[in-house]
Coordinates of C-alpha atoms in Angstrom, one line a residue:
X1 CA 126.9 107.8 191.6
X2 CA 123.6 109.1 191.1
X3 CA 121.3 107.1 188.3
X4 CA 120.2 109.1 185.2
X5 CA 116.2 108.2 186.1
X6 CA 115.5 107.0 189.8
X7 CA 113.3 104.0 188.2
X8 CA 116.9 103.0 187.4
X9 CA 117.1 101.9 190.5
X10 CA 114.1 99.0 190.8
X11 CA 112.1 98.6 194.0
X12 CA 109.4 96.2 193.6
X13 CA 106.9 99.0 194.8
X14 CA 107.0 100.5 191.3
X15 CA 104.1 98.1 190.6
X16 CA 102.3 100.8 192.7
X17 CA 103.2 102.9 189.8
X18 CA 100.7 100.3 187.6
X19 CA 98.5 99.6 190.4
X20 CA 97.6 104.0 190.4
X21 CA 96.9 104.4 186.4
X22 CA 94.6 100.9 187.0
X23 CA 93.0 102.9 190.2
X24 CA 92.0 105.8 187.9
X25 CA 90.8 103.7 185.2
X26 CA 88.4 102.5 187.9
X27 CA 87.2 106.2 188.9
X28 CA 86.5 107.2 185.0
X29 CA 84.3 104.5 185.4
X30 CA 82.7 105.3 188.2
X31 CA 80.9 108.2 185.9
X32 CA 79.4 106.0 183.6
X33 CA 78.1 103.1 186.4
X34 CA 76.7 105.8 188.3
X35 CA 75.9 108.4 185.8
X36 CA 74.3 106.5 183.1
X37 CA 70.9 104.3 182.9
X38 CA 71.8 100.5 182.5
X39 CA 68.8 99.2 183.1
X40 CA 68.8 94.8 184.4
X41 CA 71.9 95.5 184.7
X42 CA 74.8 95.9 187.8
X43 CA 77.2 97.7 185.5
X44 CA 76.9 99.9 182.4
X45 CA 78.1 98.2 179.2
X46 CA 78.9 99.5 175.4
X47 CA 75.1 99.0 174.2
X48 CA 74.3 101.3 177.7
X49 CA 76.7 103.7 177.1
X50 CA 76.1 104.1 173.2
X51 CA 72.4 104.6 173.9
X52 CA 73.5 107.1 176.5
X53 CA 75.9 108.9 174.3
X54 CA 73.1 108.8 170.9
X55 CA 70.2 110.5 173.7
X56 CA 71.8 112.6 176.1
X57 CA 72.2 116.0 176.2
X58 CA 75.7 118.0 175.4
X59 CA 77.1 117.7 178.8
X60 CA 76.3 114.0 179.1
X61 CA 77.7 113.4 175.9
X62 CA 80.5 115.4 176.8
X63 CA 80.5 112.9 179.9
X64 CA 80.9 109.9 178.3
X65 CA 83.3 111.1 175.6
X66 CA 86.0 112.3 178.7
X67 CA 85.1 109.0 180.6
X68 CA 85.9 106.6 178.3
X69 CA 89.2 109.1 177.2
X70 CA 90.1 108.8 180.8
X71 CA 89.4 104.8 181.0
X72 CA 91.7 104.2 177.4
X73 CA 94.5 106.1 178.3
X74 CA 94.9 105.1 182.3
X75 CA 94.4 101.4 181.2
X76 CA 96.8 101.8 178.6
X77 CA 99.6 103.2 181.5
X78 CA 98.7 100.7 183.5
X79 CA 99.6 97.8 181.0
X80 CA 102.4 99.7 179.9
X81 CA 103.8 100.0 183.9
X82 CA 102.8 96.4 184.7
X83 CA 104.9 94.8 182.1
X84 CA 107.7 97.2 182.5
X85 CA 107.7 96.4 186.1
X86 CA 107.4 92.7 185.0
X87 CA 110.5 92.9 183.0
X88 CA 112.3 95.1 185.6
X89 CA 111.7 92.4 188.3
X90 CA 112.9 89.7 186.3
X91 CA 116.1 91.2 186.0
X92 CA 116.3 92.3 189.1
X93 CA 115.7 89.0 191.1
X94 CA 118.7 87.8 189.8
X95 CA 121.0 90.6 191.7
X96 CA 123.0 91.0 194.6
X97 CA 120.8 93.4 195.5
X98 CA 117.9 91.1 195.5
X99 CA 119.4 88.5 197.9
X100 CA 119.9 91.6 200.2
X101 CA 116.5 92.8 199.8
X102 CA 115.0 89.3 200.6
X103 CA 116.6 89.4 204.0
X104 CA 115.1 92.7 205.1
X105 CA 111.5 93.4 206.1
X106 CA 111.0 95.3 202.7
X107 CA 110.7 92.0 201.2
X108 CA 107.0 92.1 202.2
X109 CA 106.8 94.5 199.3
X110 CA 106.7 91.8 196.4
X111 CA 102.9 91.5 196.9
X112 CA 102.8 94.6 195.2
X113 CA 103.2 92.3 192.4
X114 CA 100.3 90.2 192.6
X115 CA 98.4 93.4 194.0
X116 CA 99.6 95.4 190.9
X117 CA 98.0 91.6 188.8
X118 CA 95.2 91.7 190.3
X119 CA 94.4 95.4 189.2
X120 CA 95.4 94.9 186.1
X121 CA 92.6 91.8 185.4
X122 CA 89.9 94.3 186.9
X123 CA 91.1 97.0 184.4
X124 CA 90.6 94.8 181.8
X125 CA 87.1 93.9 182.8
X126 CA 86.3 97.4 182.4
X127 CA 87.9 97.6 179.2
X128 CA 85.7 94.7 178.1
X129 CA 82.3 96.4 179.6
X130 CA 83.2 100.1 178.2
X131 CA 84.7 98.9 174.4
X132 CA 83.3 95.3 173.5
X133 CA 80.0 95.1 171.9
X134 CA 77.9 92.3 173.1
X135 CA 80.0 91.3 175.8
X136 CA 77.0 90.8 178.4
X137 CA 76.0 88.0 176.1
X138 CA 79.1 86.3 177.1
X139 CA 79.5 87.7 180.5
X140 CA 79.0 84.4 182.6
X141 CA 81.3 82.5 180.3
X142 CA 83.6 84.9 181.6
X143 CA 83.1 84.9 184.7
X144 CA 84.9 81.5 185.6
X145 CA 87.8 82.4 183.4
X146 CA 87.9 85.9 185.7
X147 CA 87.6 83.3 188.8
X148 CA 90.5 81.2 187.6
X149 CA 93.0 84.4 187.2
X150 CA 92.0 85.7 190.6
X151 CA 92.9 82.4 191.9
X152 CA 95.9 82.0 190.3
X153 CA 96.8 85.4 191.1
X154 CA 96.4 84.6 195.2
X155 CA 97.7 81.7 195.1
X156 CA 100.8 83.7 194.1
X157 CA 100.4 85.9 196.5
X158 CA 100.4 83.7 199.2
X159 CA 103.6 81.5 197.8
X160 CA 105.5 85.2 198.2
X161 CA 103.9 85.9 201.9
X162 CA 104.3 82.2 202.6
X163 CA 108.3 83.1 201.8
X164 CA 108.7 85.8 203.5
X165 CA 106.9 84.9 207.3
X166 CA 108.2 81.5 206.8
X167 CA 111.5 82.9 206.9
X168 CA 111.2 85.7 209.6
X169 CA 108.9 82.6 211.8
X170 CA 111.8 80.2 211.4
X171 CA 115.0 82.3 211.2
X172 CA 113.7 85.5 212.9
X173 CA 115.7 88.6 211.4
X174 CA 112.5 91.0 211.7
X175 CA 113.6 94.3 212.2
X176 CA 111.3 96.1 214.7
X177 CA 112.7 99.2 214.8
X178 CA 112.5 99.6 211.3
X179 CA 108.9 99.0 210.8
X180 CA 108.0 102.0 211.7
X181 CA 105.5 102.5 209.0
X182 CA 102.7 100.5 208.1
X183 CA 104.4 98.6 204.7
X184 CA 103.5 95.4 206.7
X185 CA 99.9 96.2 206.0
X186 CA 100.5 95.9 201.9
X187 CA 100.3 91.9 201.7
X188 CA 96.7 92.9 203.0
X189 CA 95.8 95.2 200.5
X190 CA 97.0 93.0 197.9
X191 CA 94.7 89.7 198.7
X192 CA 91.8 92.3 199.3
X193 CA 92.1 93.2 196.0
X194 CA 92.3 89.6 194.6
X195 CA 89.0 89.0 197.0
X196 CA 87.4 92.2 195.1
X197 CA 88.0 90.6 192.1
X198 CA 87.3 87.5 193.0
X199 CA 83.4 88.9 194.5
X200 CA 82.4 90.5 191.0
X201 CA 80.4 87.1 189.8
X202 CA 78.7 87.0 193.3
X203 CA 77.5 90.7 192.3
X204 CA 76.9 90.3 188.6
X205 CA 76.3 86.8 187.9
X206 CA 72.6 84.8 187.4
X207 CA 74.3 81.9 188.2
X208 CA 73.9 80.8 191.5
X209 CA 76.8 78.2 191.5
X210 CA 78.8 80.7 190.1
X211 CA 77.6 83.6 192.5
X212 CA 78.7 81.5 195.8
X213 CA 81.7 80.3 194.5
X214 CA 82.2 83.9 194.6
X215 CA 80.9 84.9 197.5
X216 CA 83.0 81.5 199.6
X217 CA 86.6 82.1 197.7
X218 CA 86.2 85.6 198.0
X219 CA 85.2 85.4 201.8
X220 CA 88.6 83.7 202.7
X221 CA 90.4 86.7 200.6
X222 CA 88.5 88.8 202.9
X223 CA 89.6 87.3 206.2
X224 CA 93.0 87.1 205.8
X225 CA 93.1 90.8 204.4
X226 CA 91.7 91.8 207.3
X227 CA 93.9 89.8 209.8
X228 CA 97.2 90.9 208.4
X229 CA 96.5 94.4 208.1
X230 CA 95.3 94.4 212.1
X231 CA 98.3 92.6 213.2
X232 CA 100.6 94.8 210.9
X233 CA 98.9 98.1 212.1
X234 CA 99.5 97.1 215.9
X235 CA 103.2 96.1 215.0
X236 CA 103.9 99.2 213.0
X237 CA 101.8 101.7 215.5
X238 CA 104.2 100.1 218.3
X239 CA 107.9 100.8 216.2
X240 CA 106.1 104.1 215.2
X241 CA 105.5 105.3 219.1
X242 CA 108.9 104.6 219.6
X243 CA 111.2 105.5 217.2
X244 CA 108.9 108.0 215.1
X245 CA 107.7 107.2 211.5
X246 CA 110.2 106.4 208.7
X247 CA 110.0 109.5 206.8
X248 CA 110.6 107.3 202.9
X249 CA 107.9 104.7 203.9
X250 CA 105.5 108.1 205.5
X251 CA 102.7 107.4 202.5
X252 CA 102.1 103.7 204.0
X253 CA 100.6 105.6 207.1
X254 CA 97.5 106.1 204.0
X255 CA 97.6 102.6 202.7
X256 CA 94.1 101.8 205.3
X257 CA 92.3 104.7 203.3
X258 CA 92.6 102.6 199.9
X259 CA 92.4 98.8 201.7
X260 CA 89.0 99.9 203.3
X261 CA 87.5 101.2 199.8
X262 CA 88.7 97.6 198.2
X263 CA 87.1 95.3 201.6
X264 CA 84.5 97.6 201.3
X265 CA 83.2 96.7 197.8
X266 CA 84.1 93.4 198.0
X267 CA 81.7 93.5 201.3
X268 CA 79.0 95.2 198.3
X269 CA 79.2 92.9 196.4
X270 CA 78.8 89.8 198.2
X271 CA 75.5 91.8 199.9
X272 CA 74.4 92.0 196.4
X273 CA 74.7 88.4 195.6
X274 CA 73.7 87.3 198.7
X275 CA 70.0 89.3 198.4
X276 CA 69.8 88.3 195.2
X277 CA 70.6 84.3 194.9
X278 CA 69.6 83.3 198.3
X279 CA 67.5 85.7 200.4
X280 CA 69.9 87.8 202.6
X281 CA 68.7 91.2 201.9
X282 CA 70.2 93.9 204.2
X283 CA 68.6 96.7 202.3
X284 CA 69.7 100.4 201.9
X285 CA 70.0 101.3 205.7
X286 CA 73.1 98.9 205.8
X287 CA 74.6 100.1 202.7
X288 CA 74.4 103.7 204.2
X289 CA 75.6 102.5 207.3
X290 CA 78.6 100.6 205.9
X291 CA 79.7 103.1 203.3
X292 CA 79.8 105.7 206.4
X293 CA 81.4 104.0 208.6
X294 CA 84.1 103.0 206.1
X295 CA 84.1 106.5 204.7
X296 CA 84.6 108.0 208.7
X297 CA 87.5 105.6 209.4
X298 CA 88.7 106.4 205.9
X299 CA 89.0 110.3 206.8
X300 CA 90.4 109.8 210.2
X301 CA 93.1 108.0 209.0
X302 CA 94.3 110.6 206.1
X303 CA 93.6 113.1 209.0
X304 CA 96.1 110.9 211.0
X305 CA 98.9 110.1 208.1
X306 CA 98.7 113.8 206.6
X307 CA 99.4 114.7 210.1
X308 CA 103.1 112.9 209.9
X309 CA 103.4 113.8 206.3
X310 CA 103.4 117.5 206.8
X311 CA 105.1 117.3 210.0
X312 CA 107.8 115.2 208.2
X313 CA 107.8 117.8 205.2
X314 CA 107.4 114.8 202.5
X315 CA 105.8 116.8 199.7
X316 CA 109.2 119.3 200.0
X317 CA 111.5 116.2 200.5
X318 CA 110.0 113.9 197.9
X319 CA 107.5 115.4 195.5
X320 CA 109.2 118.8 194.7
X321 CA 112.5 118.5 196.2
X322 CA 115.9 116.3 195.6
X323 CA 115.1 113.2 196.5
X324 CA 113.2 110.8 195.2
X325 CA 111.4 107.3 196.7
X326 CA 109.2 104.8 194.8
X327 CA 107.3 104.5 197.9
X328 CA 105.9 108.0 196.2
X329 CA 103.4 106.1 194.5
X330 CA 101.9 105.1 197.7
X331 CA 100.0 108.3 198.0
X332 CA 98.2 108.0 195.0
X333 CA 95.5 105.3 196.1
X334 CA 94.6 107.2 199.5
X335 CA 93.2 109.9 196.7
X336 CA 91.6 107.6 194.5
X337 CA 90.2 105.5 196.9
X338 CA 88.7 108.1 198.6
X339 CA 87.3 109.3 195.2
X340 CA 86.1 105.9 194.6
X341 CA 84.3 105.4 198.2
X342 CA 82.5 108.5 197.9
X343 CA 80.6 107.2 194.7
X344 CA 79.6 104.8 196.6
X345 CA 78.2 106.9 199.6
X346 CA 76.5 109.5 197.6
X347 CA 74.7 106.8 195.3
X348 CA 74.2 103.3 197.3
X349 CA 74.2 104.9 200.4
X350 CA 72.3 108.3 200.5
X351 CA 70.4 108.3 197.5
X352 CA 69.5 104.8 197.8
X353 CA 68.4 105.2 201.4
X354 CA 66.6 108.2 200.4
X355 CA 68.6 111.0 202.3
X356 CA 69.3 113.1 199.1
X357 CA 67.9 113.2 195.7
X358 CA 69.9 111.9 193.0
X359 CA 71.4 114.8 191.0
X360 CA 70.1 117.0 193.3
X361 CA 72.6 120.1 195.0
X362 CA 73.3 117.9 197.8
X363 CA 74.8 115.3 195.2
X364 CA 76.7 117.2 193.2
X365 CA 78.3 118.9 196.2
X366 CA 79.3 115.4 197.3
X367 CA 80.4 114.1 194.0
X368 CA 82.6 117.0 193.4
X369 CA 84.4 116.2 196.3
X370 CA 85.3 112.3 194.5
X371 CA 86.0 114.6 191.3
X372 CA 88.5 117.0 192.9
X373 CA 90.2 113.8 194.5
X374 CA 90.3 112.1 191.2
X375 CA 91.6 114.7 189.7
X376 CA 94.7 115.9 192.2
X377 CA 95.2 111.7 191.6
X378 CA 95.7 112.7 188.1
X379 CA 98.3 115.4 188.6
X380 CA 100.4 113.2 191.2
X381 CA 100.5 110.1 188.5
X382 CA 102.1 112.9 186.1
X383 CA 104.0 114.1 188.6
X384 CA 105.6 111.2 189.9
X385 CA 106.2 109.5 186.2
X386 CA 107.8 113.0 185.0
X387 CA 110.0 112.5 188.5
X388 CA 110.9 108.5 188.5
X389 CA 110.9 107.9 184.8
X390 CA 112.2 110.9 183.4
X391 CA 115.6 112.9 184.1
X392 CA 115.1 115.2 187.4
X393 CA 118.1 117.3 187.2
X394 CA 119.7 116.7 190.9
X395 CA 117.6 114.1 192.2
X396 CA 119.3 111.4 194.2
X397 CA 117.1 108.1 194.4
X398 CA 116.7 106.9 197.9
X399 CA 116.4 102.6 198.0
X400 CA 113.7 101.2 199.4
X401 CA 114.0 100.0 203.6

């Protein structure tokens, strides 16, 4: 029989429901880094913002006011998802329906826990910067405590990935017909994240200890990011050519857009640190370049998955029609990476390398782009809780492959 809410049936990739509110949390914030002096400093902070807020004109003020509105209440779903997805797991792991799930390739898609962590400790960072007072005077006491979680965080993550190819290297059971998506590629995404984490001291810290720690740790997260999600592609591009795309996993087709935003500030971020503690300076040509090229691959891939999407009719099927699939929440970080990546090229790749003027028509144009993506972000989280966690009248819940 059909469940009253389809969140009543638990799939682990509900932590992509906590894993979207945290990605929005990180676009209201990418107003006030970019939008707002914060002068010796990588990242705006309350002092920053209140001086901002006490000077500015109406529309800056207005500005701030929405941004930190935005920050509170996506941080606050976030938390809320996470430890209802925490709870929900708990249960669930002591099922029947776990043991079967542990014995398909779907069970790849408990990373979205430590993925879904790993957020959540970068969301509270920019809780920290935007609310505490004096929190800069602390900042590299912090840092090492961040660097800890991270840790602990991948070294979950690798204990569940560890589980799961130790058992398809040593018992086999991989079903390659079924991958015919690329779900393979979310372990990727979810140590990338970790290693983004993990690269904020290299970025932010006057330590230099502290800054290659960073940069060393975070360089490993990197790596094997990048080497699962090139063997899972080729692997899921193969099942995909033959037996077409799994129409319930179809958003995973999106999952490089928001995986190349993550390596690609991580990839920031160690530049930073690296120019700044120990003389590698690649200057703003290779920021331009980098963002562009991540930003190119980035559009050719949603051109690529929107392709299957609409030719699959997902948004009829799952978004607006009967059924329902918690690999829904998938399609959120596509938009907000996107949103999130073109921050970055408008400000540390154009303006910085002096191709427009910041604030300028050219700017705004660009910018208003990441805002429309933010914002259709916005109305697919609302949609998709309204959808899995309230009553849809009809909906069937389709499990998880």
């Amino acid at each position: 029989m059909p469940t009253a809410k389809p969140s009543d049936t638990y799939s682990p990739l509900y932590f992509l429901a906590s894993l979207g509110a945290g990605g929005l949390t990180v676009t209201f914030f990418m107003w006030l880094m970019f939008w707002i002096p914060h002068p010796g400093k990588t990242v705006p902070v309350f002092e920053d913002i209140m001086a901002a807020l006490s000077t500015g004109n109406l529309m800056t003020q207005a500005m701030i006011v929405a941004a930190m509105a935005g920050i509170a209440f996506f941080a606050f779903q976030n938390i809320k998802l996470l430890i209802w997805n925490l709870q929900r797991y708990s249960a669930w792991r002591k099922t029947d329906a776990f043991e079967k799930f542990a014995k398909t390739n779907a069970q790849s898609q408990i990373l979205a826990m430590p993925l879904a962590l790993a957020m959540a400790v970068n969301g509270g960072f920019i809780l920290g910067l935007v609310f505490v007072p004096g929190l800069w005077s602390i900042v590299e006491y912090l840092f090492p405590m961040a660097m800890v979680a991270f840790l602990a965080i991948g070294i979950l993550g690798l204990k569940q990935y560890g589980g799961f190819l130790g058992r398809v290297m040593t018992e086999g059971g991989f079903n390659c017909a079924a991958n015919n998506n690329f779900g393979q590629i979310l372990p990727a995404f979810a140590f990338a994240m970790v290693g983004v984490g993990m690269a904020a001291p290299a970025a932010m810290s006057t330590n230099a200890t502290v800054a290659g720690a960073a940069i060393v740790i975070s360089t490993f997260f990197l790596m094997m990011s990048g080497l699962i999600a090139a063997v899972a592609m080729i692997l899921g591009l193969r099942s995909m050519m033959e037996n077409g795309a799994n129409a319930d996993t179809a958003p995973t087709l999106l999952i490089i857009v928001p995986l190349l935003t993550v390596l690609g500030i991580l990839m920031l971020r160690q530049a930073h640190g690296l120019g700044v503690h120990f003389g590698v300076e690649e200057g703003a040509g290779a920021t331009l370049a980098l963002t562009s090229k991540l930003l190119a691959t980035q559009v050719a891939v949603l051109l690529f998955g929107g392709l299957v999407l609409v030719k699959q009719g997902y948004a009829g099927r799952f978004l607006f029609g009967s059924e329902n699939s918690a690999g829904s929440y998938a399609l959120i970080c596509p938009g907000v990476a996107l949103s999130v990546m073109l921050h970055f090229f408008v400000n540390n790749g154009l303006v910085k390398a002096g191709v427009i003027e910041k604030f300028g028509m050219g700017y705004w144009s660009l910018t208003l782009l990441a805002i429309a993506a933010q914002f259709s972000m916005i109305w697919m989280v609302l949609l998709l809780n309204r959808r899995h966690f309230g009553t849809p009248k009809g909906a069937t819940p389709v499990p998880a492959e």
